[in-house]
Amino acid sequence: MAFKRIVVAGGGTLGSQIAYQTAYSGFQVTIYDLNAAAIAAAKRRIATWDQAYAQEMNATPAVIHDTNERLAFATDLETAVEDADLVIEAVPEVVAIKNEFYAALAKVAPARTIFATNSSTMVPSQFAAITGRPAQFLALHFANHVWENNMAEVMGHRGTSSEVYQQVVAFARQIGMVVIQLHKEQPAYILNTILIPFVDAALVLWVHGVADPQTIDRAWMVATGAPMGPFGILDEIGLRTAYNIMLAASTEPGKGTLVDVAHKIKSEMIDQNKLGQESNQGFYSYPAPAFASAKFLKDDSEA
């Protein structure tokens, strides 16, 4: 089956990016979200992607116009998915929310529709049964700044149809992604299996008062030549997503320290509307974060 109509469920930071990149690549895309306020927020994010694609992808005004023409918005799930070939779920990283979404989606989506989760840490087998179509369900995980970090991880579960898997691989390539194919289920896939312990370590240093976020980032950037440190990465991911991941991980054996991490993110960042890049304020202020300045990499006494 050649995909033509795509639905992205969840118009948050990454969901809106996935939708925009897909529309930019020529597909008809509907962004589904719960209510008018969520859709309004998604439209504001789309406007920022207009600017990003113009500046970073050299997209012309005509291309941006055509991309927006291929985008639609809906708050009624049945209407949103009535002609969908593929639904990409990008709802919050909370098991109960995902279960509720898939239970509702299973009742209204056409029989042919393929479902894909963009979950950052959860595996498809957790939700396969509730989708009502386990053979047509798998994971399709994107990295933030999808137009620049154009990687998509494709991961099935034991019941995923090999044909469906290859159709999703082909689709990811059609929207400009470098496809990373996983041979078995792995919580956090490849990217986040490597990234999460790195970010965890930085957050624990912060919570224990060893150093402030900028100092921790500076240490990493000076030593490795990386363009940003763990707290810059957290701002890019979004602190609500990071909070949900840390809260879930804190229940695992040996991860009790992450309870304090989650509480600190909630009280000192999220509750102060410091959500990361999406609110222009997180560990850094945007659009000109301190770590992007050449003097950031100098010793404090030299800066």
Short mmCIF file of C-alpha atoms in Angstrom, two decimals:
data_model
loop_
_atom_site.label_atom_id
_atom_site.label_comp_id
_atom_site.label_asym_id
_atom_site.label_seq_id
_atom_site.Cartn_x
_atom_site.Cartn_y
_atom_site.Cartn_z
CA MET A 1 0.00 0.00 0.00
CA ALA A 2 1.33 3.42 -0.96
CA PHE A 3 0.61 5.90 1.81
CA LYS A 4 -1.19 9.09 0.83
CA ARG A 5 -2.96 10.39 3.93
CA ILE A 6 -1.16 10.60 7.23
CA VAL A 7 -2.52 11.51 10.66
CA VAL A 8 -0.25 12.70 13.46
CA ALA A 9 -1.96 12.37 16.83
CA GLY A 10 -0.54 15.03 19.12
CA GLY A 11 0.52 18.47 17.96
CA GLY A 12 3.26 19.05 20.54
CA THR A 13 6.85 19.96 19.77
CA LEU A 14 7.83 16.73 18.04
CA GLY A 15 4.37 15.79 16.76
CA SER A 16 4.08 19.11 14.93
CA GLN A 17 7.57 18.65 13.48
CA ILE A 18 6.71 15.17 12.20
CA ALA A 19 3.54 16.53 10.62
CA TYR A 20 5.35 19.46 9.02
CA GLN A 21 8.16 17.32 7.59
CA THR A 22 5.60 14.88 6.20
CA ALA A 23 3.57 17.65 4.55
CA TYR A 24 6.80 19.25 3.29
CA SER A 25 7.56 15.91 1.62
CA GLY A 26 4.27 15.99 -0.31
CA PHE A 27 1.81 14.03 1.85
CA GLN A 28 -1.63 15.14 3.01
CA VAL A 29 -1.41 15.38 6.79
CA THR A 30 -3.96 15.89 9.55
CA ILE A 31 -2.85 16.89 13.03
CA TYR A 32 -5.29 15.55 15.63
CA ASP A 33 -5.39 16.91 19.16
CA LEU A 34 -7.87 16.97 22.02
CA ASN A 35 -9.36 20.45 21.83
CA ALA A 36 -9.27 23.87 20.19
CA ALA A 37 -6.62 25.18 22.60
CA ALA A 38 -4.27 22.32 21.75
CA ILE A 39 -4.84 22.88 18.03
CA ALA A 40 -4.16 26.61 18.43
CA ALA A 41 -0.87 25.78 20.14
CA ALA A 42 -0.01 23.34 17.33
CA LYS A 43 -0.64 26.07 14.75
CA ARG A 44 1.72 28.39 16.60
CA ARG A 45 4.38 25.70 16.48
CA ILE A 46 3.77 25.20 12.76
CA ALA A 47 4.48 28.92 12.25
CA THR A 48 7.89 28.47 13.89
CA TRP A 49 8.64 25.54 11.58
CA ASP A 50 7.80 27.80 8.63
CA GLN A 51 10.64 30.05 9.78
CA ALA A 52 13.02 27.17 10.49
CA TYR A 53 12.53 25.60 7.06
CA ALA A 54 12.96 28.98 5.36
CA GLN A 55 16.19 29.67 7.25
CA GLU A 56 17.72 26.21 7.54
CA MET A 57 16.31 24.34 4.53
CA ASN A 58 16.15 27.33 2.15
CA ALA A 59 12.47 26.60 1.57
CA THR A 60 10.90 29.22 -0.68
CA PRO A 61 7.68 31.03 0.22
CA ALA A 62 5.90 28.91 -2.41
CA VAL A 63 7.15 25.67 -0.85
CA ILE A 64 6.12 26.80 2.62
CA HIS A 65 2.70 27.82 1.31
CA ASP A 66 2.22 24.42 -0.36
CA THR A 67 3.36 22.64 2.80
CA ASN A 68 0.74 24.48 4.85
CA GLU A 69 -1.91 23.72 2.24
CA ARG A 70 -1.29 20.02 2.82
CA LEU A 71 -1.83 20.39 6.59
CA ALA A 72 -5.25 20.03 8.21
CA PHE A 73 -6.33 20.03 11.86
CA ALA A 74 -9.00 18.11 13.74
CA THR A 75 -10.32 17.64 17.27
CA ASP A 76 -12.66 14.77 16.40
CA LEU A 77 -10.70 11.52 16.19
CA GLU A 78 -13.15 9.67 13.95
CA THR A 79 -13.16 12.51 11.43
CA ALA A 80 -9.37 12.85 11.57
CA VAL A 81 -8.66 9.19 10.74
CA GLU A 82 -11.58 8.36 8.42
CA ASP A 83 -9.31 8.05 5.36
CA ALA A 84 -5.92 7.55 7.03
CA ASP A 85 -3.31 5.18 5.66
CA LEU A 86 -0.98 5.73 8.62
CA VAL A 87 -1.54 7.18 12.11
CA ILE A 88 1.59 8.31 13.95
CA GLU A 89 0.93 8.61 17.68
CA ALA A 90 2.86 11.39 19.42
CA VAL A 91 0.82 11.81 22.61
CA PRO A 92 2.47 12.32 26.05
CA GLU A 93 4.85 9.67 27.31
CA VAL A 94 2.39 8.28 29.87
CA VAL A 95 1.12 4.70 29.62
CA ALA A 96 -2.45 5.51 30.67
CA ILE A 97 -2.76 8.29 28.08
CA LYS A 98 -1.45 6.06 25.32
CA ASN A 99 -3.76 3.21 26.34
CA GLU A 100 -6.76 5.52 26.29
CA PHE A 101 -5.78 6.88 22.89
CA TYR A 102 -5.29 3.46 21.27
CA ALA A 103 -8.54 2.11 22.70
CA ALA A 104 -10.39 5.03 21.11
CA LEU A 105 -8.43 4.83 17.85
CA ALA A 106 -9.11 1.11 17.43
CA LYS A 107 -12.85 1.80 17.35
CA VAL A 108 -12.81 4.40 14.57
CA ALA A 109 -9.84 3.82 12.25
CA PRO A 110 -10.33 2.00 8.92
CA ALA A 111 -9.31 -1.65 8.94
CA ARG A 112 -6.42 -0.98 6.56
CA THR A 113 -4.86 1.81 8.65
CA ILE A 114 -1.39 1.20 10.08
CA PHE A 115 -0.59 2.56 13.55
CA ALA A 116 2.88 3.73 14.61
CA THR A 117 4.01 5.01 17.99
CA ASN A 118 6.65 7.71 18.32
CA SER A 119 7.17 6.79 21.98
CA SER A 120 10.63 7.75 23.24
CA THR A 121 11.03 4.88 25.70
CA MET A 122 8.15 2.39 25.44
CA VAL A 123 8.02 -0.67 23.18
CA PRO A 124 5.22 -1.61 20.77
CA SER A 125 4.31 -4.85 22.56
CA GLN A 126 3.06 -2.74 25.50
CA PHE A 127 0.19 -1.47 23.34
CA ALA A 128 -0.14 -4.03 20.53
CA ALA A 129 -3.21 -5.81 21.94
CA ILE A 130 -5.17 -2.66 22.71
CA THR A 131 -4.72 -1.40 19.13
CA GLY A 132 -6.91 -4.26 17.89
CA ARG A 133 -4.51 -4.78 14.98
CA PRO A 134 -1.15 -5.96 16.37
CA ALA A 135 0.12 -7.01 12.93
CA GLN A 136 -0.32 -3.41 11.74
CA PHE A 137 1.38 -1.78 14.71
CA LEU A 138 5.02 -0.82 15.29
CA ALA A 139 7.25 2.04 16.46
CA LEU A 140 8.48 4.90 14.29
CA HIS A 141 10.64 7.15 16.43
CA PHE A 142 11.99 10.54 15.32
CA ALA A 143 14.64 12.82 16.77
CA ASN A 144 13.91 16.44 17.66
CA HIS A 145 14.62 19.00 14.92
CA VAL A 146 13.47 16.37 12.46
CA TRP A 147 14.44 18.41 9.39
CA GLU A 148 18.07 18.54 10.58
CA ASN A 149 18.41 15.40 12.72
CA ASN A 150 16.68 13.35 10.06
CA MET A 151 16.82 9.92 11.66
CA ALA A 152 13.88 7.57 12.11
CA GLU A 153 14.11 4.37 14.14
CA VAL A 154 11.73 1.61 13.03
CA MET A 155 11.02 -1.12 15.57
CA GLY A 156 8.39 -3.81 15.37
CA HIS A 157 7.24 -6.34 17.94
CA ARG A 158 6.96 -10.09 17.44
CA GLY A 159 3.53 -9.78 15.89
CA THR A 160 4.30 -6.97 13.44
CA SER A 161 3.78 -7.95 9.81
CA SER A 162 7.06 -7.89 7.86
CA GLU A 163 5.18 -6.25 4.99
CA VAL A 164 3.90 -3.49 7.27
CA TYR A 165 7.40 -3.01 8.66
CA GLN A 166 8.84 -2.51 5.17
CA GLN A 167 6.00 -0.16 4.18
CA VAL A 168 6.84 2.07 7.13
CA VAL A 169 10.56 1.92 6.30
CA ALA A 170 9.73 3.04 2.75
CA PHE A 171 7.53 5.86 4.06
CA ALA A 172 10.26 7.12 6.39
CA ARG A 173 12.65 7.31 3.46
CA GLN A 174 10.05 9.17 1.39
CA ILE A 175 9.93 11.93 4.00
CA GLY A 176 13.70 12.32 3.97
CA MET A 177 14.72 10.22 6.95
CA VAL A 178 17.79 8.08 7.39
CA VAL A 179 16.14 4.85 8.56
CA ILE A 180 17.60 2.92 11.49
CA GLN A 181 16.09 -0.58 11.52
CA LEU A 182 15.98 -2.43 14.84
CA HIS A 183 15.87 -6.23 14.77
CA LYS A 184 14.17 -6.66 18.14
CA GLU A 185 12.38 -4.61 20.76
CA GLN A 186 14.58 -2.41 22.91
CA PRO A 187 13.17 0.08 25.43
CA ALA A 188 14.45 3.53 24.39
CA TYR A 189 15.55 2.15 20.99
CA ILE A 190 19.18 2.89 20.01
CA LEU A 191 19.33 6.67 20.34
CA ASN A 192 17.73 6.98 23.77
CA THR A 193 19.40 3.85 25.15
CA ILE A 194 22.63 5.81 24.74
CA LEU A 195 21.24 9.29 25.47
CA ILE A 196 19.14 8.71 28.61
CA PRO A 197 21.95 7.52 30.95
CA PHE A 198 24.02 10.51 29.78
CA VAL A 199 21.23 12.96 30.59
CA ASP A 200 20.43 11.13 33.85
CA ALA A 201 24.02 11.57 35.03
CA ALA A 202 23.93 15.31 34.30
CA LEU A 203 20.62 15.75 36.12
CA VAL A 204 21.90 13.87 39.18
CA LEU A 205 24.95 16.17 39.30
CA TRP A 206 22.57 19.15 39.25
CA VAL A 207 20.19 17.75 41.89
CA HIS A 208 23.09 16.93 44.22
CA GLY A 209 24.47 20.46 43.88
CA VAL A 210 27.77 19.36 42.35
CA ALA A 211 27.59 22.08 39.70
CA ASP A 212 25.04 24.26 37.91
CA PRO A 213 23.64 23.25 34.49
CA GLN A 214 25.82 25.68 32.52
CA THR A 215 29.00 24.44 34.18
CA ILE A 216 28.04 20.82 33.50
CA ASP A 217 27.31 21.63 29.86
CA ARG A 218 30.55 23.60 29.53
CA ALA A 219 32.57 20.64 30.84
CA TRP A 220 31.01 18.33 28.27
CA MET A 221 31.30 20.75 25.35
CA VAL A 222 34.92 21.74 26.01
CA ALA A 223 36.06 18.14 26.49
CA THR A 224 34.21 16.60 23.53
CA GLY A 225 33.67 19.41 21.03
CA ALA A 226 29.92 18.76 21.12
CA PRO A 227 27.67 21.64 19.98
CA MET A 228 25.61 21.47 23.17
CA GLY A 229 25.62 19.72 26.52
CA PRO A 230 23.01 17.60 28.31
CA PHE A 231 20.95 20.57 29.55
CA GLY A 232 20.83 22.09 26.08
CA ILE A 233 19.64 18.70 24.84
CA LEU A 234 16.96 18.62 27.55
CA ASP A 235 15.67 22.01 26.41
CA GLU A 236 15.48 20.66 22.87
CA ILE A 237 13.64 17.50 23.94
CA GLY A 238 11.22 19.51 26.08
CA LEU A 239 11.11 19.41 29.86
CA ARG A 240 7.59 17.98 30.08
CA THR A 241 8.73 14.98 28.06
CA ALA A 242 11.88 14.69 30.17
CA TYR A 243 9.80 14.86 33.36
CA ASN A 244 7.50 12.05 32.23
CA ILE A 245 10.47 9.87 31.25
CA MET A 246 12.28 10.49 34.54
CA LEU A 247 9.14 9.87 36.59
CA ALA A 248 8.54 6.54 34.85
CA ALA A 249 12.20 5.51 35.11
CA SER A 250 12.29 6.35 38.83
CA THR A 251 10.10 3.30 39.58
CA GLU A 252 12.72 0.91 38.16
CA PRO A 253 15.03 -0.98 40.55
CA GLY A 254 18.08 1.08 41.47
CA LYS A 255 16.68 4.30 39.94
CA GLY A 256 15.27 5.87 43.11
CA THR A 257 17.53 8.91 42.73
CA LEU A 258 15.46 9.94 39.72
CA VAL A 259 12.49 10.68 42.01
CA ASP A 260 14.38 13.75 43.24
CA VAL A 261 15.33 14.60 39.66
CA ALA A 262 11.69 14.46 38.51
CA HIS A 263 10.52 16.59 41.45
CA LYS A 264 13.19 19.23 40.79
CA ILE A 265 12.31 19.42 37.07
CA LYS A 266 8.65 19.82 38.02
CA SER A 267 9.07 22.45 40.75
CA GLU A 268 11.93 24.51 39.36
CA MET A 269 11.24 24.28 35.63
CA ILE A 270 7.78 23.14 34.54
CA ASP A 271 5.86 24.94 37.30
CA GLN A 272 7.71 28.14 36.29
CA ASN A 273 6.72 27.63 32.63
CA LYS A 274 10.35 26.86 31.80
CA LEU A 275 9.53 24.13 29.29
CA GLY A 276 12.60 24.36 27.07
CA GLN A 277 12.72 25.65 23.52
CA GLU A 278 8.94 25.50 23.10
CA SER A 279 8.44 28.25 25.70
CA ASN A 280 11.71 30.04 24.81
CA GLN A 281 12.88 29.43 28.37
CA GLY A 282 14.34 26.34 29.96
CA PHE A 283 17.83 25.85 31.32
CA TYR A 284 18.68 28.51 28.71
CA SER A 285 16.83 31.43 27.10
CA TYR A 286 15.94 31.20 23.41
CA PRO A 287 16.37 31.96 20.55
CA ALA A 288 19.94 32.89 21.60
CA PRO A 289 21.02 30.38 24.27
CA ALA A 290 24.22 31.13 26.16
CA PHE A 291 25.87 27.88 25.00
CA ALA A 292 25.77 29.12 21.39
CA SER A 293 28.14 31.98 22.24
CA ALA A 294 31.88 31.52 21.74
CA LYS A 295 32.61 32.92 25.20
CA PHE A 296 30.55 30.12 26.79
CA LEU A 297 33.44 27.73 26.21
CA LYS A 298 35.93 29.90 28.07
CA ASP A 299 36.82 29.51 31.71
CA ASP A 300 34.46 31.45 34.02
CA SER A 301 37.26 33.84 34.93
CA GLU A 302 37.89 34.59 31.24
CA ALA A 303 34.23 34.99 30.14
#
